[in-house]
mmCIF file of C-alpha atoms and ligand atoms in Angstrom:
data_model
loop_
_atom_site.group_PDB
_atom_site.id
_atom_site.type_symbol
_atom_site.label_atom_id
_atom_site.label_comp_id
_atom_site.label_asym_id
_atom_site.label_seq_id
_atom_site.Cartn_x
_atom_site.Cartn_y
_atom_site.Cartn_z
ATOM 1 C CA UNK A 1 95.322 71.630 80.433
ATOM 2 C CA UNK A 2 97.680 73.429 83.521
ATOM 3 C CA UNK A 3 100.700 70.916 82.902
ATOM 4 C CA UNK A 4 100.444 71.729 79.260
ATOM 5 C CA UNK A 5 100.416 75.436 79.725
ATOM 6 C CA UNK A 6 103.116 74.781 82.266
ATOM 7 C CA UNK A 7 104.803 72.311 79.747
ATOM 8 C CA UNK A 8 104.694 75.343 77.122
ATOM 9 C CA UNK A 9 106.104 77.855 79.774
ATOM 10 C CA UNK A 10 109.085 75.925 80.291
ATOM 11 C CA UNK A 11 109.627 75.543 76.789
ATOM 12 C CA UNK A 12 109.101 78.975 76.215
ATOM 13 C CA UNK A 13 111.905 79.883 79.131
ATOM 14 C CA UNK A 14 113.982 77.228 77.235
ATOM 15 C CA UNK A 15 113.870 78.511 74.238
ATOM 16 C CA UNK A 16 114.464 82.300 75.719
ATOM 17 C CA UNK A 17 117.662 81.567 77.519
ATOM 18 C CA UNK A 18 119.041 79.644 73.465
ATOM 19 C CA UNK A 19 117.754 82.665 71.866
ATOM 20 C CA UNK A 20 119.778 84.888 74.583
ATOM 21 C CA UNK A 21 122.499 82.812 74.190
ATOM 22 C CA UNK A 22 122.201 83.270 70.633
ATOM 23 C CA UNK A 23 121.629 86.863 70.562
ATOM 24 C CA UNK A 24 125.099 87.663 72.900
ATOM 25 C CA UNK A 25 127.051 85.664 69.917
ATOM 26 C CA UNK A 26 125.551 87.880 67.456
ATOM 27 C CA UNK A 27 126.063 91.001 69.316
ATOM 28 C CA UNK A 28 129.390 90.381 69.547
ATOM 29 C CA UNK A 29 130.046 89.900 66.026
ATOM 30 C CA UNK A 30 127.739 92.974 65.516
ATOM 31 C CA UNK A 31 127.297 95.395 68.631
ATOM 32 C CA UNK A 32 124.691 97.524 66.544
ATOM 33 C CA UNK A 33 122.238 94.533 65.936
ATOM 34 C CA UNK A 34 119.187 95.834 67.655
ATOM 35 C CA UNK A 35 117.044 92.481 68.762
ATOM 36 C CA UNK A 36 114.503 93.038 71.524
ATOM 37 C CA UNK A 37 116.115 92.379 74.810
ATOM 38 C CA UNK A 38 115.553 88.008 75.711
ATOM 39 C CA UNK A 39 115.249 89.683 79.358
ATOM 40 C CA UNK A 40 112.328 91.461 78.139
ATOM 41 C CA UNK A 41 110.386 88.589 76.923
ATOM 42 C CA UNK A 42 111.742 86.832 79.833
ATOM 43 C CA UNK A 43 109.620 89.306 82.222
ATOM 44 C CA UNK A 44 106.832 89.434 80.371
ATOM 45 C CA UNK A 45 106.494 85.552 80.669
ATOM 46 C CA UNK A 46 107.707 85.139 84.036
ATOM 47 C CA UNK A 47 104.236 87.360 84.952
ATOM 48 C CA UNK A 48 102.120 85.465 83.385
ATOM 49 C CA UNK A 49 101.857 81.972 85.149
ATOM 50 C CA UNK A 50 98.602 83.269 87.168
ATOM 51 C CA UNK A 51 95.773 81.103 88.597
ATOM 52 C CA UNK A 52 91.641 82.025 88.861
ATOM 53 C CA UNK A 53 88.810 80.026 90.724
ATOM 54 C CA UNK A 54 85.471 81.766 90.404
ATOM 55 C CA UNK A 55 83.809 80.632 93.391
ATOM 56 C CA UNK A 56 80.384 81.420 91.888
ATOM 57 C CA UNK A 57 81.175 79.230 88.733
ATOM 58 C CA UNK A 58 81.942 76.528 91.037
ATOM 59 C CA UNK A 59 79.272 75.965 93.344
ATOM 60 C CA UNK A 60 76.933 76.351 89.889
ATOM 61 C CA UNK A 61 78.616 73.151 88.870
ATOM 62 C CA UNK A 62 78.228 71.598 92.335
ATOM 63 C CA UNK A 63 82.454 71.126 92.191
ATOM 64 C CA UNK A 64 82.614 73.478 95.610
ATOM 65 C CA UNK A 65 83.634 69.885 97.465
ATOM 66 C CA UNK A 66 81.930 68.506 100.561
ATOM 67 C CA UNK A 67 79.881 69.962 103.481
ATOM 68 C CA UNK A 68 82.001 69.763 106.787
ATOM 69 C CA UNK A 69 81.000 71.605 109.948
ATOM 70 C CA UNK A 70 83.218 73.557 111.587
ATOM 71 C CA UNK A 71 83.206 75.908 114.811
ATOM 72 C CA UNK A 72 85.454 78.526 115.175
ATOM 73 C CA UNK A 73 86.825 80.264 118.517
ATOM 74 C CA UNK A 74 86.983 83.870 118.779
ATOM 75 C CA UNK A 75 85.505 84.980 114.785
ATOM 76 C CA UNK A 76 87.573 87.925 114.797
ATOM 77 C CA UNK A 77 84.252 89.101 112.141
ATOM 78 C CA UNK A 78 81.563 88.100 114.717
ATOM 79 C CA UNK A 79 83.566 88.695 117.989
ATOM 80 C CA UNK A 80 82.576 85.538 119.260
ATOM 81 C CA UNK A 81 82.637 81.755 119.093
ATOM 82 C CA UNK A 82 80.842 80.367 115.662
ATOM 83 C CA UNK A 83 79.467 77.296 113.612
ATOM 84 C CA UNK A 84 79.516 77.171 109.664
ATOM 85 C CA UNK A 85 78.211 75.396 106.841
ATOM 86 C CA UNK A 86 81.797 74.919 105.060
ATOM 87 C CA UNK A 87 84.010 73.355 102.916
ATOM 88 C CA UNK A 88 88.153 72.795 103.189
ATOM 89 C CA UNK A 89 89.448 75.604 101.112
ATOM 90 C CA UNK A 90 93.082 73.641 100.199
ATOM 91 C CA UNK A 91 90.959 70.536 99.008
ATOM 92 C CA UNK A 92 89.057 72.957 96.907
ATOM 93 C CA UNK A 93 92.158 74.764 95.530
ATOM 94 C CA UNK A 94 93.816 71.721 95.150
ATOM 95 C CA UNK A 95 91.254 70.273 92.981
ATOM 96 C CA UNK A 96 91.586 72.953 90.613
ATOM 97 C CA UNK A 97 95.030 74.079 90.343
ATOM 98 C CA UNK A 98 98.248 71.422 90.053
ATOM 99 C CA UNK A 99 100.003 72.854 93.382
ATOM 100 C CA UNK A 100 102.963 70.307 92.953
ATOM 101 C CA UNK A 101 103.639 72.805 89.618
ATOM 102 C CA UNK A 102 103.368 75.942 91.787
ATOM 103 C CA UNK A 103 106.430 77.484 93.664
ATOM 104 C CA UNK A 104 104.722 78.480 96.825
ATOM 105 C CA UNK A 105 107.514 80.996 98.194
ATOM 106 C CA UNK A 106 106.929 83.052 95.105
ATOM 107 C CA UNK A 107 102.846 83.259 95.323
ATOM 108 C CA UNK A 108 100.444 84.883 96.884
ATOM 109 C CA UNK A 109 96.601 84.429 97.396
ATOM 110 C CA UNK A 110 94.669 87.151 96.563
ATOM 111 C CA UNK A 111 90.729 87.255 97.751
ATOM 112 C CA UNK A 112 88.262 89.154 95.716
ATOM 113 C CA UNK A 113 85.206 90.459 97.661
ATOM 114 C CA UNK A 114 81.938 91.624 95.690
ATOM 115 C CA UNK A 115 83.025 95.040 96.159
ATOM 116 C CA UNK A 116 86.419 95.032 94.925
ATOM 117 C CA UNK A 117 88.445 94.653 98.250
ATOM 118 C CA UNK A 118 91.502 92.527 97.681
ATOM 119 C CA UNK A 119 93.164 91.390 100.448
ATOM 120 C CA UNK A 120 96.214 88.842 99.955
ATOM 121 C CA UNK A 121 98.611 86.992 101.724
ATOM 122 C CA UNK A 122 101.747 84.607 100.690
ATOM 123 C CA UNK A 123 100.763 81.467 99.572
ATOM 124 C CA UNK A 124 102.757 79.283 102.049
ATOM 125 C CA UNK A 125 101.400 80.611 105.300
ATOM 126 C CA UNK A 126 97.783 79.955 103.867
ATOM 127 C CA UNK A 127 99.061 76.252 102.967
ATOM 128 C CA UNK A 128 100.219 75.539 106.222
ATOM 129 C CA UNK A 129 97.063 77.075 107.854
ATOM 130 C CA UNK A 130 93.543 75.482 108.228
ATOM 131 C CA UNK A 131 91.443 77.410 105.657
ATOM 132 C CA UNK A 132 87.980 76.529 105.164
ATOM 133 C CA UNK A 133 85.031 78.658 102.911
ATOM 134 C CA UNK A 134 81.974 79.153 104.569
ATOM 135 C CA UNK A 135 78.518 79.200 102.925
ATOM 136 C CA UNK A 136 75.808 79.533 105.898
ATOM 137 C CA UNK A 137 76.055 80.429 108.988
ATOM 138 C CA UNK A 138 74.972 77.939 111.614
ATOM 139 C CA UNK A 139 74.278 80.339 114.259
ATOM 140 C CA UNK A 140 71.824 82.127 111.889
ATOM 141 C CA UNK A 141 67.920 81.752 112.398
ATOM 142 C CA UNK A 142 65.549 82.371 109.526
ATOM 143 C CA UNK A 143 68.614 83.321 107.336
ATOM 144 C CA UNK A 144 72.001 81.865 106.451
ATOM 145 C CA UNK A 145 74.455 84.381 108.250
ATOM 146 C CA UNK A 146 73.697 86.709 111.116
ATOM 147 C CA UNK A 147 74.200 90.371 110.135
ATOM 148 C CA UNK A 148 77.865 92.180 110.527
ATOM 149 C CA UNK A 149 77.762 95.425 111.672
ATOM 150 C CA UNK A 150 80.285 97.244 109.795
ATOM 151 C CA UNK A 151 80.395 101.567 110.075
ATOM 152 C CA UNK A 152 76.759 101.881 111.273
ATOM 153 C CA UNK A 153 75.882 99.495 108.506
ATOM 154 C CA UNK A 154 74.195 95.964 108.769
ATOM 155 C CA UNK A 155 75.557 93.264 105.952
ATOM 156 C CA UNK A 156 75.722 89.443 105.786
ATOM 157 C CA UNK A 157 78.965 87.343 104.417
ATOM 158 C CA UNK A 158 77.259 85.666 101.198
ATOM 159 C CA UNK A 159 78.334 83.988 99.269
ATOM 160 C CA UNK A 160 81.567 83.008 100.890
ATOM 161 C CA UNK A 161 83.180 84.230 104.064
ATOM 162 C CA UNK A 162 86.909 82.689 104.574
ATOM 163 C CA UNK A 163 87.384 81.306 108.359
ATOM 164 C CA UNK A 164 90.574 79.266 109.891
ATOM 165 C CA UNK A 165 90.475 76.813 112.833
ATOM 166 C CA UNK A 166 93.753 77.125 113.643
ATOM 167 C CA UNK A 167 94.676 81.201 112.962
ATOM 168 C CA UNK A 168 95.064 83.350 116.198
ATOM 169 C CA UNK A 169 92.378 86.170 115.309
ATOM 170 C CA UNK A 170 94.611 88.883 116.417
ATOM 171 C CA UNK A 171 97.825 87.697 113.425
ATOM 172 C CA UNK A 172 96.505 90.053 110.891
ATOM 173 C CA UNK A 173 98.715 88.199 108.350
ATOM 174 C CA UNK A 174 95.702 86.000 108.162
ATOM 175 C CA UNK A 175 92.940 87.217 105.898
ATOM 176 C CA UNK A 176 89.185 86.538 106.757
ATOM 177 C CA UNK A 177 87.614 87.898 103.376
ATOM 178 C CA UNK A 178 83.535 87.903 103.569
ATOM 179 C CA UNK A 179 81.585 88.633 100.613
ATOM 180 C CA UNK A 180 84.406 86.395 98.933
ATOM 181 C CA UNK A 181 84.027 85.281 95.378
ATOM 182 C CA UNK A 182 87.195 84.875 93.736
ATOM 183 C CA UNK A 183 90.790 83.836 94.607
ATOM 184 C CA UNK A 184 93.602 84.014 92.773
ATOM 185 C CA UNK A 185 97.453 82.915 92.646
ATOM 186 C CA UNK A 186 99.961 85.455 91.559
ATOM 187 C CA UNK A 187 103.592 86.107 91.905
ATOM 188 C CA UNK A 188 104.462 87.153 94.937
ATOM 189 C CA UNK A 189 106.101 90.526 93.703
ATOM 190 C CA UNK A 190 103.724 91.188 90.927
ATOM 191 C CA UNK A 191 102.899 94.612 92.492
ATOM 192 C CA UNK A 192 106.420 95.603 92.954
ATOM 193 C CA UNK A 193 107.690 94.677 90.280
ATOM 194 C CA UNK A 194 105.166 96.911 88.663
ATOM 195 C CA UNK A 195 104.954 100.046 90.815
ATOM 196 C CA UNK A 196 108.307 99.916 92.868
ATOM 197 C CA UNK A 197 109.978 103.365 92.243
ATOM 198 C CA UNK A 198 113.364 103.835 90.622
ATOM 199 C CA UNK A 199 114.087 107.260 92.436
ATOM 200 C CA UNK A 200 114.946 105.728 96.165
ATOM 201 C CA UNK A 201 113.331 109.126 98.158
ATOM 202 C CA UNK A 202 109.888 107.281 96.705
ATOM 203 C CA UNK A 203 110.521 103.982 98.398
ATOM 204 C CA UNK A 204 108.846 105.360 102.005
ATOM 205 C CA UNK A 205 105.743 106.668 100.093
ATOM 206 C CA UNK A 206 105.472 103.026 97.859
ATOM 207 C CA UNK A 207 105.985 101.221 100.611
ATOM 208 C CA UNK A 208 103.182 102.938 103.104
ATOM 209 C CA UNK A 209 100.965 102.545 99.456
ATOM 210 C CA UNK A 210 101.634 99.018 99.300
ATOM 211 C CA UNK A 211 100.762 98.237 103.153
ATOM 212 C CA UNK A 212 98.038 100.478 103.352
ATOM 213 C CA UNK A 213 96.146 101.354 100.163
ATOM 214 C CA UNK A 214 96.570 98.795 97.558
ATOM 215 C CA UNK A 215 93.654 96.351 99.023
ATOM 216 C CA UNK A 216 91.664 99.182 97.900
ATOM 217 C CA UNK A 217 93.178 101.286 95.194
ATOM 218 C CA UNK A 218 95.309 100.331 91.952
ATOM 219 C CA UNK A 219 97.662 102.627 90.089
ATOM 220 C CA UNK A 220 98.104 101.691 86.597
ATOM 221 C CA UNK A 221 95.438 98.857 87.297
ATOM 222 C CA UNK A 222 97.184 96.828 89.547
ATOM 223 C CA UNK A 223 95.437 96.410 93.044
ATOM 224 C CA UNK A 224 92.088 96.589 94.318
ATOM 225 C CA UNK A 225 88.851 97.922 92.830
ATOM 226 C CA UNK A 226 87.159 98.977 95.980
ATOM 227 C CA UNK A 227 87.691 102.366 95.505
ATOM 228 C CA UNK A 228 88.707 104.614 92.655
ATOM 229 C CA UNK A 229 92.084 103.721 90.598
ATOM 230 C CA UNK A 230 94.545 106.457 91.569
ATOM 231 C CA UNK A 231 96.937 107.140 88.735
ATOM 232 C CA UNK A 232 95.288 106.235 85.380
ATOM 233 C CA UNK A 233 94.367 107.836 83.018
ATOM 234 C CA UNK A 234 93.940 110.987 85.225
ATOM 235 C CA UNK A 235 96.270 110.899 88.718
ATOM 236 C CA UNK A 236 94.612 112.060 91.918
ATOM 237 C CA UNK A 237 97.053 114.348 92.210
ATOM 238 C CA UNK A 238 96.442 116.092 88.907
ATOM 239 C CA UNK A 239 93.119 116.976 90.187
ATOM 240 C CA UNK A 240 92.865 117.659 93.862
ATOM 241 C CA UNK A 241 94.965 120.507 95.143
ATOM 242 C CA UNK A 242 97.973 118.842 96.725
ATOM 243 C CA UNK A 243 97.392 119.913 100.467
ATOM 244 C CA UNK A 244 93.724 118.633 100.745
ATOM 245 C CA UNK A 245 94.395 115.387 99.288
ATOM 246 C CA UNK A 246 97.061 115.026 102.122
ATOM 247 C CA UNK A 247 94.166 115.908 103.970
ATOM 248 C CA UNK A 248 91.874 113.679 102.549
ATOM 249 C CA UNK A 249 94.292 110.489 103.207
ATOM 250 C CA UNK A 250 94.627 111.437 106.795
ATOM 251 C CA UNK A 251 90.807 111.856 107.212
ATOM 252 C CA UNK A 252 88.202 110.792 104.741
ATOM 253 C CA UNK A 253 85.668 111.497 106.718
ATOM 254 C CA UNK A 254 85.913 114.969 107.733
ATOM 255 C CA UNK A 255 85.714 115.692 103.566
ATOM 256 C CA UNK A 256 82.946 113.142 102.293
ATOM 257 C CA UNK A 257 79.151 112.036 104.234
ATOM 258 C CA UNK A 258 79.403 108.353 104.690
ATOM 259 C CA UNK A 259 82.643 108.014 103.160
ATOM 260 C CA UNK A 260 83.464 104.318 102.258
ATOM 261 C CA UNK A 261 87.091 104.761 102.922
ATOM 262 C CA UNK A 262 87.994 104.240 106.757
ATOM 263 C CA UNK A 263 90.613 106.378 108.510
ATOM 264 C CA UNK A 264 93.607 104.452 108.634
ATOM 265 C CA UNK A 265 95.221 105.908 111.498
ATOM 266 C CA UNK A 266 98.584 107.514 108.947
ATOM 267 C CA UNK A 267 100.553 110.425 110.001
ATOM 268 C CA UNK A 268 99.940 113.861 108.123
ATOM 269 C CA UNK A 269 104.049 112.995 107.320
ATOM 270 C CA UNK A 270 103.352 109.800 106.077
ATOM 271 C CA UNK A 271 100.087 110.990 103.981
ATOM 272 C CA UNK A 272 102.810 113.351 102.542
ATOM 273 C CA UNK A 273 105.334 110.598 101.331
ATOM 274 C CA UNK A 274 102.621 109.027 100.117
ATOM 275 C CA UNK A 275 101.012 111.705 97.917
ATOM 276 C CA UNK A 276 105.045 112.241 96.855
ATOM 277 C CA UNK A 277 104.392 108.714 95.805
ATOM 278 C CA UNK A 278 101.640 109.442 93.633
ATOM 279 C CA UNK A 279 102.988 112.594 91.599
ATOM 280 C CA UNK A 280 105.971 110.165 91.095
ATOM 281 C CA UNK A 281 103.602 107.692 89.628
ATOM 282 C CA UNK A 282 101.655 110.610 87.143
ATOM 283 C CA UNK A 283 104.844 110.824 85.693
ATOM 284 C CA UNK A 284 105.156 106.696 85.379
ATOM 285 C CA UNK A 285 101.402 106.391 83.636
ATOM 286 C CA UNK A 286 100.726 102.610 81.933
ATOM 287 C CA UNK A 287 97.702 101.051 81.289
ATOM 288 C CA UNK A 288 98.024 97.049 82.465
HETATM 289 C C1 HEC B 301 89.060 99.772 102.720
HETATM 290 C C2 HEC B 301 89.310 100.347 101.437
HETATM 291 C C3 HEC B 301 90.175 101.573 101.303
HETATM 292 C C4 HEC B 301 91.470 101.756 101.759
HETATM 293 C C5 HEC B 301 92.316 100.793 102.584
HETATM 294 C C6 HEC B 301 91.899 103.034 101.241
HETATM 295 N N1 HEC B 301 90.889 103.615 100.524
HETATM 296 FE FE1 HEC B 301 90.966 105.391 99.551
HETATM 297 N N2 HEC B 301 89.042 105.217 99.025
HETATM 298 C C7 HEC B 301 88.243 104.110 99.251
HETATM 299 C C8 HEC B 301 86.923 104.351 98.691
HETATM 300 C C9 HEC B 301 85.761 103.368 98.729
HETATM 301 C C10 HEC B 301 86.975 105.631 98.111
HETATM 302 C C11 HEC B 301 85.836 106.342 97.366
HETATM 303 C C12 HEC B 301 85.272 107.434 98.190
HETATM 304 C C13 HEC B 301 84.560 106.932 99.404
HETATM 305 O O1 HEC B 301 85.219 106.698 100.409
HETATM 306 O O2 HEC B 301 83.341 106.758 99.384
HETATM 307 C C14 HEC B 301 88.307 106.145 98.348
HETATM 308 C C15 HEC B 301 88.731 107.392 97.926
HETATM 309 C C16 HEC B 301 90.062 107.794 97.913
HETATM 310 C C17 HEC B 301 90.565 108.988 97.276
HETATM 311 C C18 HEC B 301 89.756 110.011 96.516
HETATM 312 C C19 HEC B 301 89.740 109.666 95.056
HETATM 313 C C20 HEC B 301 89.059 110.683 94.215
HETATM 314 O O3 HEC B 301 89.132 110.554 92.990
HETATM 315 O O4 HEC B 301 88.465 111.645 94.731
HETATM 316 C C21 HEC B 301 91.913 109.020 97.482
HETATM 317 C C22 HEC B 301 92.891 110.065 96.994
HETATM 318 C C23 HEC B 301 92.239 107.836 98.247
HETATM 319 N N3 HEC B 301 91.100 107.140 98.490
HETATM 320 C C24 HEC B 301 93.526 107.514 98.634
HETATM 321 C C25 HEC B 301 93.831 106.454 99.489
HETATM 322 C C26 HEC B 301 95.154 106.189 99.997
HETATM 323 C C27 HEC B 301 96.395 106.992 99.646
HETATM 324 C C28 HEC B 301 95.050 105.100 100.813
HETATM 325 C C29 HEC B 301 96.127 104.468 101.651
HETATM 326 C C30 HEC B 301 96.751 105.323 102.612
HETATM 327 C C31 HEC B 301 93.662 104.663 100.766
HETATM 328 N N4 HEC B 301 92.954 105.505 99.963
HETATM 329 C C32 HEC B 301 93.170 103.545 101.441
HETATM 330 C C33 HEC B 301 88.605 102.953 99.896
HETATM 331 C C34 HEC B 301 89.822 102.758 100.532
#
C-alpha cells in the first residue's frame, strides 16, 4: 500500500519534470501560452508524502508490539529515577511505515498530545536515540501512572507517555510527550515553507513564532491545537488592541485566571516582533 503510493509519487515527479520539459519547448515557440506552472504541481506534491499512526487504533488491534520493561534515570517529567510498562517506539514505527522509503534528513516527528500540544523534532536524532512508549507506570500503586503535578494541577500520562534510555534529560531537543496519542512524519520544512515571510524585517518575529509558539498555536492551520489558531479566519491582531496583546504574550497570566498558556520568559521587544509577525500574516490569510 506505502510502496505503491510511493511508486505513484515518483511517477507523478516523473511525469512533472517531462511535462516541464515539455511546457519550456512550448513556451518558447509561444511565450503567451499560459499552462499552470510544473513547479506548482511540483510543491503541491512534494508536501504531500506524510505519515499517521494513531496510537489508540493500534493498541485496539493489539499491533502496539511487545511489553519490555524499562527504567529510566533522571525522568525529566517525574524528577526522578522510573520503571515503565513499554514498548520500543522505532520497532513500532517501523512496523507501520517503510522507513527504507523515507528520507530522514528531510522529516520530522511530530507528537500529538490529547490536548493539542505538538511538539516535534527531526526525524534522524529520534532514529538514532532509544525511544520507547510507555503505557503504565511501574512505580504506580493502585493506578497505572503516579500523578504529574503540572501549574498547581494533578494529571497522569495515559495513554502514552514517550521516555528515552539513552537522552540526557536536560537536551531539550528531545521530546518527552505524555498524554501522547498520535505521531506523525512530515517534511521537515513543512511549516516554513508555509508561513516563512517574504518581507525579510518579518524573519525575527517568524522565527521567535516558530521556536516558541507553534507547539501551541497554528496560523493558517498549520501547528498545534492547544490553544486558539492565531490568524484564521479572524487574526489576533484584528481583535485585541495591539499594545495589550504584546502584553498578553509577555504575561498571560497577569490578563486571564488560570490561564493555560505559561509565561515563556520573551522580551516585551521580542513580543513586539512577534505581534509584527502576526499583522504580517492577517495580510497572508489561507485556509490549509
Ligand atoms: C504550551 C502551549 C502554549 C504556548 C507555547 C503558547 N501559547 Fe498562547 N495560548 C495557549 C492557550 C492554551 C491559550 C488559550 C488561553 C489560555 O491560556 O487559557 C493561549 C492564548 C493565546 C492568545 C490569546 C488568543 C485569543 O484569541 O484571545 C494569544 C494571542 C497567544 N496565546 C499567543 C501566543 C504566542 C505569540 C506564543 C509564543 C510566543 C504563545 N501564545 C505560546 C497556549 C500556548
Amino acid at each position: 500500500m506505502k510502496s505503491t503510493k510511493n511508486k505513484l509519487f515518483i511517477s507523478f515527479l516523473l511525469i512533472c519534470s517531462f511535462i516541464s520539459c515539455n511546457q519550456k519547448k512550448e513556451q518558447e515557440l509561444n511565450p503567451s501560452n499560459a499552462i499552470p506552472s510544473a513547479a506548482a504541481i511540483v510543491e503541491q506534491i512534494v508536501n504531500q508524502p506524510e505519515y499517521h499512526i494513531d496510537l489508540l487504533d493500534l493498541k485496539t488491534k493489539k499491533k502496539l508490539g511487545n511489553d519490555t520493561i524499562v527504567t529510566v534515570i533522571n525522568d525529566p517529567v517525574y524528577h526522578k529515577t522510573k520503571k515503565y510498562n513499554t514498548v520500543n517506539a522505532l520497532t513500532l514505527i517501523a512496523n507501520e511505515i517503510d522507513l527504507s522509503k523515507i528520507d530522514a534528513k528531510s522529516t520530522k516527528i511530530v507528537f500529538e498530545c490529547i490536548d493539542g500540544y505538538k511538539p516535534e523534532m527531526p526525524l534522524t536524532l529520534f532514529l538514532a536515540s532509544k525511544p520507547y512508549l510507555a503505557f503504565k507506570d511501574l512505580d504506580a500503586k493502585g493506578t497505572d501512572w503516579e500523578p504529574i503535578s503540572k501549574n498547581g494541577n494533578k494529571m497522569d500520562a495515559a495513554p502514552f507517555y514517550l521516555v528515552y534510555t539513552n537522552a540526557p534529560a536536560e537536551n531539550d531537543h528531545y521530546k518527552w510527550p505524555y498524554n501522547l496519542i498520535k505521531i506523525h512524519l512530515e517534511p521537515i520544512d513543512k511549516s516554513k515553507t508555509a508561513l516563512y515571510p517574504k518581507d525579510p524585517l518579518m524573519v525575527a518575529g517568524y522565527t521567535l513564532f516558530q521556536n516558541q509558539c507553534i507547539t501551541c498555536h497554528a496560523i493558517n492551520g498549520i501547528g498545534g491545537e492547544m490553544g486558539p489558531e492565531l490568524n484564521y479566519p479572524k487574526s489576533v491582531t484584528e481583535y485585541w488592541v495591539e499594545t495589550e496583546l504584546v502584553n498578553y504574550i509577555v504575561n498571560p497570566a497577569s490578563y486571564r485566571n488560570k490561564v493555560k498558556m505559561p509565561t515563556l520568559g520573551i522580551t516585551k521587544q521580542q513580543s513586539q516582533e512577534i505581534v509584527g509577525y502576526l499583522k504580517y500574516m492577517a495580510k497572508n490569510k489561507k485556509k490549509n
